[in-house]
PDB file of C-alpha atoms in Angstrom:
ATOM      1  CA  PHE A   1      -2.674   4.405   1.980  1.00 71.00           C
ATOM      2  CA  ILE A   2      -0.716   3.895   5.192  1.00 73.00           C
ATOM      3  CA  ILE A   3      -3.656   2.151   6.899  1.00 72.00           C
ATOM      4  CA  VAL A   4      -4.185  -0.204   3.951  1.00 73.00           C
ATOM      5  CA  PHE A   5      -0.432  -0.752   3.605  1.00 77.00           C
ATOM      6  CA  SER A   6      -0.142  -1.577   7.319  1.00 76.00           C
ATOM      7  CA  LEU A   7      -3.052  -4.017   7.208  1.00 75.00           C
ATOM      8  CA  PHE A   8      -1.599  -5.660   4.105  1.00 76.00           C
ATOM      9  CA  THR A   9       2.016  -5.918   5.308  1.00 81.00           C
ATOM     10  CA  ARG A  10       1.492  -6.006   9.102  1.00 85.00           C
ATOM     11  CA  PRO A  11       4.876  -4.434   9.897  1.00 84.00           C
ATOM     12  CA  TRP A  12       4.598  -5.472  13.555  1.00 86.00           C
ATOM     13  CA  LYS A  13       4.840  -9.116  12.380  1.00 87.00           C
ATOM     14  CA  ALA A  14       8.031  -8.587  10.324  1.00 85.00           C
ATOM     15  CA  ARG A  15      10.313  -9.552  13.226  1.00 88.00           C
ATOM     16  CA  ASP A  16       8.373 -12.772  13.890  1.00 87.00           C
ATOM     17  CA  ALA A  17      10.396 -15.540  12.204  1.00 86.00           C
ATOM     18  CA  LYS A  18       7.309 -17.789  12.106  1.00 86.00           C
ATOM     19  CA  SER A  19       5.175 -15.205  10.335  1.00 86.00           C
ATOM     20  CA  ARG A  20       4.978 -14.941   6.530  1.00 86.00           C
ATOM     21  CA  PHE A  21       4.592 -11.144   6.798  1.00 87.00           C
ATOM     22  CA  HIS A  22       7.483  -8.983   5.663  1.00 87.00           C
ATOM     23  CA  ILE A  23       8.211  -5.298   5.105  1.00 86.00           C
ATOM     24  CA  GLY A  24      10.178  -3.040   2.828  1.00 85.00           C
ATOM     25  CA  ILE A  25      10.023   0.704   2.264  1.00 81.00           C
ATOM     26  CA  GLY A  26      11.381   2.304  -0.902  1.00 79.00           C
ATOM     27  CA  ALA A  27      12.700   5.329   0.942  1.00 79.00           C
ATOM     28  CA  PHE A  28      15.074   3.342   3.126  1.00 84.00           C
ATOM     29  CA  ASN A  29      15.958  -0.342   3.386  1.00 85.00           C
ATOM     30  CA  LEU A  30      19.048  -1.226   5.407  1.00 87.00           C
ATOM     31  CA  VAL A  31      20.416  -4.676   4.541  1.00 89.00           C
ATOM     32  CA  ARG A  32      23.678  -6.354   5.509  1.00 92.00           C
ATOM     33  CA  GLY A  33      25.884  -6.902   2.461  1.00 92.00           C
ATOM     34  CA  GLU A  34      26.340 -10.585   3.234  1.00 93.00           C
ATOM     35  CA  VAL A  35      22.566 -11.121   3.475  1.00 92.00           C
ATOM     36  CA  TYR A  36      21.972  -9.149   0.271  1.00 92.00           C
ATOM     37  CA  ARG A  37      24.445 -11.323  -1.620  1.00 92.00           C
ATOM     38  CA  GLN A  38      23.073 -14.580  -0.186  1.00 91.00           C
ATOM     39  CA  ILE A  39      19.503 -13.796  -1.290  1.00 91.00           C
ATOM     40  CA  GLY A  40      20.668 -12.946  -4.810  1.00 90.00           C
ATOM     41  CA  GLY A  41      20.317  -9.184  -4.480  1.00 88.00           C
ATOM     42  CA  HIS A  42      18.030  -7.349  -6.837  1.00 88.00           C
ATOM     43  CA  GLU A  43      18.598  -9.929  -9.559  1.00 88.00           C
ATOM     44  CA  THR A  44      15.921 -12.022  -7.852  1.00 84.00           C
ATOM     45  CA  ILE A  45      13.383  -9.178  -8.026  1.00 84.00           C
ATOM     46  CA  ARG A  46      14.738  -7.223 -10.989  1.00 81.00           C
ATOM     47  CA  LEU A  47      11.379  -7.001 -12.775  1.00 79.00           C
ATOM     48  CA  ARG A  48       9.364  -6.068  -9.705  1.00 82.00           C
ATOM     49  CA  PRO A  49       8.173  -2.446  -9.628  1.00 80.00           C
ATOM     50  CA  ASP A  50       7.424  -3.094  -5.943  1.00 81.00           C
ATOM     51  CA  ASP A  51      11.014  -4.219  -5.377  1.00 84.00           C
ATOM     52  CA  ASP A  52      11.201  -2.446  -2.011  1.00 85.00           C
ATOM     53  CA  ILE A  53       8.638  -4.679  -0.346  1.00 83.00           C
ATOM     54  CA  LYS A  54       9.728  -7.746  -2.316  1.00 88.00           C
ATOM     55  CA  LEU A  55      13.273  -7.205  -1.024  1.00 91.00           C
ATOM     56  CA  GLY A  56      11.801  -7.647   2.443  1.00 89.00           C
ATOM     57  CA  LYS A  57      10.061 -10.806   1.286  1.00 90.00           C
ATOM     58  CA  ILE A  58      13.165 -12.507  -0.108  1.00 91.00           C
ATOM     59  CA  ILE A  59      15.122 -11.569   3.019  1.00 91.00           C
ATOM     60  CA  LYS A  60      12.452 -13.207   5.180  1.00 91.00           C
ATOM     61  CA  ASN A  61      12.136 -16.222   2.868  1.00 89.00           C
ATOM     62  CA  GLY A  62      15.914 -16.596   2.998  1.00 89.00           C
ATOM     63  CA  GLY A  63      15.593 -17.253   6.725  1.00 89.00           C
ATOM     64  CA  PHE A  64      17.100 -13.944   7.829  1.00 91.00           C
ATOM     65  CA  HIS A  65      15.937 -11.662  10.620  1.00 89.00           C
ATOM     66  CA  GLN A  66      13.903  -8.608   9.698  1.00 89.00           C
ATOM     67  CA  ASP A  67      12.492  -5.654  11.566  1.00 88.00           C
ATOM     68  CA  VAL A  68      11.057  -2.214  10.957  1.00 86.00           C
ATOM     69  CA  ALA A  69      11.695   1.056  12.772  1.00 84.00           C
ATOM     70  CA  TYR A  70       9.639   4.221  12.759  1.00 80.00           C
ATOM     71  CA  ALA A  71      12.050   7.127  13.126  1.00 80.00           C
ATOM     72  CA  PRO A  72      10.802  10.344  11.466  1.00 77.00           C
ATOM     73  CA  GLU A  73      13.320  12.335  13.497  1.00 80.00           C
ATOM     74  CA  PHE A  74      16.139  10.661  11.511  1.00 81.00           C
ATOM     75  CA  LEU A  75      14.691  10.230   8.027  1.00 76.00           C
ATOM     76  CA  LYS A  76      11.927  11.923   6.030  1.00 77.00           C
ATOM     77  CA  VAL A  77      11.204  11.624   2.344  1.00 79.00           C
ATOM     78  CA  GLU A  78       8.408  13.377   0.513  1.00 80.00           C
ATOM     79  CA  TRP A  79       6.425  10.662  -1.213  1.00 78.00           C
ATOM     80  CA  TYR A  80       4.577  12.775  -3.786  1.00 81.00           C
ATOM     81  CA  SER A  81       3.890  16.501  -3.821  1.00 84.00           C
ATOM     82  CA  SER A  82       0.446  16.438  -5.487  1.00 88.00           C
ATOM     83  CA  VAL A  83      -2.581  14.197  -6.001  1.00 87.00           C
ATOM     84  CA  ASN A  84      -1.741  13.906  -9.701  1.00 88.00           C
ATOM     85  CA  GLU A  85       1.770  12.683  -8.812  1.00 87.00           C
ATOM     86  CA  VAL A  86       0.259  10.017  -6.544  1.00 85.00           C
ATOM     87  CA  ILE A  87      -2.048   8.813  -9.324  1.00 87.00           C
ATOM     88  CA  LYS A  88       0.761   8.737 -11.889  1.00 83.00           C
ATOM     89  CA  GLY A  89       3.326   7.355  -9.442  1.00 81.00           C
ATOM     90  CA  LEU A  90       1.207   4.363  -8.470  1.00 81.00           C
ATOM     91  CA  GLU A  91       0.652   3.395 -12.123  1.00 79.00           C
ATOM     92  CA  LYS A  92       3.753   1.252 -11.947  1.00 80.00           C
ATOM     93  CA  ASN A  93       3.139  -0.663  -8.743  1.00 81.00           C
ATOM     94  CA  ALA A  94      -0.495  -0.657  -7.579  1.00 82.00           C
ATOM     95  CA  PHE A  95      -1.363  -3.652  -9.786  1.00 84.00           C
ATOM     96  CA  SER A  96       1.965  -5.395  -9.187  1.00 81.00           C
ATOM     97  CA  GLY A  97       1.403  -5.047  -5.436  1.00 78.00           C
ATOM     98  CA  ALA A  98      -1.604  -7.339  -5.928  1.00 81.00           C
ATOM     99  CA  ASP A  99       0.599  -9.709  -7.994  1.00 81.00           C
ATOM    100  CA  TYR A 100      -1.376  -8.755 -11.129  1.00 86.00           C
ATOM    101  CA  ASN A 101      -4.377 -10.580  -9.686  1.00 88.00           C
ATOM    102  CA  ILE A 102      -7.600  -9.068 -11.100  1.00 92.00           C
ATOM    103  CA  PRO A 103      -9.997 -10.802  -8.624  1.00 94.00           C
ATOM    104  CA  LEU A 104      -7.822  -9.599  -5.722  1.00 92.00           C
ATOM    105  CA  VAL A 105      -7.938  -5.977  -6.930  1.00 91.00           C
ATOM    106  CA  LEU A 106     -11.696  -6.098  -7.561  1.00 94.00           C
ATOM    107  CA  SER A 107     -12.473  -7.733  -4.209  1.00 92.00           C
ATOM    108  CA  GLY A 108     -10.181  -5.230  -2.473  1.00 89.00           C
ATOM    109  CA  CYS A 109     -12.066  -2.353  -4.100  1.00 92.00           C
ATOM    110  CA  ILE A 110     -15.411  -3.817  -3.005  1.00 94.00           C
ATOM    111  CA  VAL A 111     -14.138  -4.148   0.571  1.00 90.00           C
ATOM    112  CA  HIS A 112     -12.928  -0.511   0.517  1.00 90.00           C
ATOM    113  CA  ILE A 113     -16.235   0.739  -0.864  1.00 93.00           C
ATOM    114  CA  LEU A 114     -18.391  -1.248   1.561  1.00 92.00           C
ATOM    115  CA  GLY A 115     -16.185  -0.792   4.615  1.00 87.00           C
ATOM    116  CA  SER A 116     -14.786   2.719   4.235  1.00 87.00           C
ATOM    117  CA  ILE A 117     -17.040   4.704   1.903  1.00 91.00           C
ATOM    118  CA  TRP A 118     -20.570   3.288   2.135  1.00 93.00           C
ATOM    119  CA  PRO A 119     -20.996   3.880   5.915  1.00 93.00           C
ATOM    120  CA  PHE A 120     -20.610   7.646   5.366  1.00 92.00           C
ATOM    121  CA  PHE A 121     -23.549   7.560   2.925  1.00 91.00           C
ATOM    122  CA  ALA A 122     -25.533   4.926   4.789  1.00 92.00           C
ATOM    123  CA  ILE A 123     -26.184   7.193   7.769  1.00 91.00           C
ATOM    124  CA  PHE A 124     -28.315   9.387   5.481  1.00 93.00           C
ATOM    125  CA  VAL A 125     -30.380   6.583   3.933  1.00 92.00           C
ATOM    126  CA  THR A 126     -30.911   4.318   6.939  1.00 91.00           C
ATOM    127  CA  GLN A 127     -32.640   4.811  10.253  1.00 91.00           C
ATOM    128  CA  GLY A 128     -33.076   3.259  13.665  1.00 92.00           C
ATOM    129  CA  ALA A 129     -30.707   0.531  14.823  1.00 93.00           C
ATOM    130  CA  VAL A 130     -29.118   0.152  11.364  1.00 93.00           C
ATOM    131  CA  GLN A 131     -28.269   3.844  11.286  1.00 93.00           C
ATOM    132  CA  GLY A 132     -26.844   3.499  14.799  1.00 93.00           C
ATOM    133  CA  VAL A 133     -24.582   0.669  13.653  1.00 94.00           C
ATOM    134  CA  TYR A 134     -23.309   2.807  10.761  1.00 92.00           C
ATOM    135  CA  ILE A 135     -22.696   5.752  13.109  1.00 94.00           C
ATOM    136  CA  ALA A 136     -20.674   3.433  15.367  1.00 94.00           C
ATOM    137  CA  ILE A 137     -18.684   2.187  12.358  1.00 92.00           C
ATOM    138  CA  ILE A 138     -17.916   5.785  11.318  1.00 91.00           C
ATOM    139  CA  CYS A 139     -16.809   6.623  14.869  1.00 92.00           C
ATOM    140  CA  LEU A 140     -14.508   3.570  14.878  1.00 90.00           C
ATOM    141  CA  ILE A 141     -13.043   4.442  11.451  1.00 87.00           C
ATOM    142  CA  THR A 142     -12.514   8.040  12.567  1.00 88.00           C
ATOM    143  CA  LEU A 143     -10.758   6.979  15.770  1.00 88.00           C
ATOM    144  CA  ILE A 144      -8.449   4.576  13.906  1.00 84.00           C
ATOM    145  CA  PHE A 145      -7.623   7.166  11.264  1.00 83.00           C
ATOM    146  CA  ALA A 146      -7.156   9.900  13.897  1.00 84.00           C
ATOM    147  CA  ASP A 147      -4.682   7.665  15.719  1.00 83.00           C
ATOM    148  CA  SER A 148      -2.807   7.051  12.466  1.00 80.00           C
ATOM    149  CA  VAL A 149      -2.740  10.789  11.733  1.00 79.00           C
ATOM    150  CA  ARG A 150      -1.419  11.488  15.249  1.00 79.00           C
ATOM    151  CA  PHE A 151       1.187   8.738  14.994  1.00 79.00           C
ATOM    152  CA  HIS A 152       2.466  10.102  11.682  1.00 75.00           C
ATOM    153  CA  HIS A 153       2.498  13.716  12.913  1.00 76.00           C
ATOM    154  CA  SER A 154      -0.018  14.852  10.289  1.00 78.00           C
ATOM    155  CA  LYS A 155      -2.744  17.467  10.594  1.00 80.00           C
ATOM    156  CA  VAL A 156      -5.807  16.329  12.579  1.00 79.00           C
ATOM    157  CA  TRP A 157      -8.263  17.730  10.018  1.00 81.00           C
ATOM    158  CA  TYR A 158      -7.033  15.095   7.532  1.00 78.00           C
ATOM    159  CA  VAL A 159      -9.492  12.776   9.291  1.00 80.00           C
ATOM    160  CA  LEU A 160     -12.351  14.592   7.555  1.00 81.00           C
ATOM    161  CA  GLY A 161     -11.052  13.490   4.178  1.00 84.00           C
ATOM    162  CA  TYR A 162     -11.003   9.759   4.930  1.00 86.00           C
ATOM    163  CA  PRO A 163     -13.918   8.696   2.665  1.00 89.00           C
ATOM    164  CA  ILE A 164     -12.602  10.962  -0.117  1.00 90.00           C
ATOM    165  CA  THR A 165      -9.055   9.583   0.077  1.00 88.00           C
ATOM    166  CA  THR A 166     -10.434   6.035   0.183  1.00 90.00           C
ATOM    167  CA  ALA A 167     -12.473   6.744  -2.958  1.00 93.00           C
ATOM    168  CA  LEU A 168      -9.305   8.121  -4.570  1.00 91.00           C
ATOM    169  CA  PHE A 169      -7.412   4.959  -3.575  1.00 90.00           C
ATOM    170  CA  VAL A 170     -10.120   2.762  -5.154  1.00 93.00           C
ATOM    171  CA  TYR A 171      -9.945   4.904  -8.299  1.00 93.00           C
ATOM    172  CA  ILE A 172      -6.149   4.516  -8.415  1.00 92.00           C
ATOM    173  CA  LEU A 173      -6.383   0.727  -8.018  1.00 92.00           C
ATOM    174  CA  LEU A 174      -8.990   0.342 -10.762  1.00 94.00           C
ATOM    175  CA  ARG A 175      -7.352   2.864 -13.096  1.00 92.00           C
ATOM    176  CA  THR A 176      -3.928   1.269 -12.691  1.00 90.00           C
ATOM    177  CA  MET A 177      -5.244  -2.242 -13.252  1.00 92.00           C
ATOM    178  CA  LEU A 178      -7.175  -1.216 -16.391  1.00 91.00           C
ATOM    179  CA  LEU A 179      -4.279   0.867 -17.706  1.00 88.00           C
ATOM    180  CA  ASN A 180      -1.807  -1.980 -17.194  1.00 88.00           C
ATOM    181  CA  ILE A 181      -4.174  -4.427 -18.923  1.00 90.00           C
ATOM    182  CA  VAL A 182      -4.900  -2.104 -21.875  1.00 90.00           C
ATOM    183  CA  GLN A 183      -1.197  -1.245 -22.294  1.00 87.00           C
ATOM    184  CA  ARG A 184      -0.339  -4.911 -21.640  1.00 88.00           C
ATOM    185  CA  GLY A 185       2.388  -3.631 -19.381  1.00 84.00           C
ATOM    186  CA  ILE A 186       3.759  -0.684 -17.460  1.00 82.00           C
ATOM    187  CA  TYR A 187       6.012   2.273 -18.082  1.00 81.00           C
ATOM    188  CA  TRP A 188       8.667   2.354 -15.395  1.00 78.00           C
ATOM    189  CA  ARG A 189      11.419   4.988 -15.338  1.00 75.00           C
ATOM    190  CA  GLY A 190      10.855   5.691 -19.025  1.00 78.00           C
ATOM    191  CA  THR A 191      10.989   2.042 -20.111  1.00 79.00           C
ATOM    192  CA  TYR A 192       8.081  -0.176 -21.162  1.00 85.00           C
ATOM    193  CA  TYR A 193       7.782  -3.621 -19.566  1.00 79.00           C
ATOM    194  CA  SER A 194       5.158  -6.098 -20.753  1.00 85.00           C
ATOM    195  CA  LEU A 195       2.927  -7.860 -18.238  1.00 80.00           C
ATOM    196  CA  LYS A 196       4.129 -11.140 -19.678  1.00 79.00           C
ATOM    197  CA  GLU A 197       7.736 -10.518 -18.644  1.00 75.00           C
ATOM    198  CA  LEU A 198       6.712  -8.902 -15.340  1.00 74.00           C
ATOM    199  CA  LYS A 199       4.615 -11.909 -14.324  1.00 72.00           C
TER     200      LYS A 199
END
């Protein structure tokens, strides 16, 4: 999730006033009161389940400075304590994070499958130079993920689960999208919101 989130939000670009990229983390957003009032506060994003990241967006769009800090020594929040909690927890915002855009979710899933899952199978069904390319891709993925694991002070063996966690992420995206469409909305903090009013 953190790799996809980082590629999607590009937190290193948040401080660049010329960049459209912005950031917001539900666990901790620090905003000056004056800025918060000038951008309209949460009233502007009151029906956004992904209000944390959208808060960052309206701050940036309001012409204010934004930055992000990584400081696990000062603040830690457990995101979810089980896989089931992750699946249930993302029901409210995985589809909204893609602005309820079905083609975007489907194309994102295809990219994940082809770029992060297929190479791990391809090495067993290809040979020669093609197999070599897939081995190189797996090595690159593993190095990137290992660096992310190191940076976030996680256990190194988590790297072995990369294709499995990517498959789980694809499942969550598709499940959430279908669930939101079938329900014609989301359940958020015990309240039902229709997609019509959310959009």
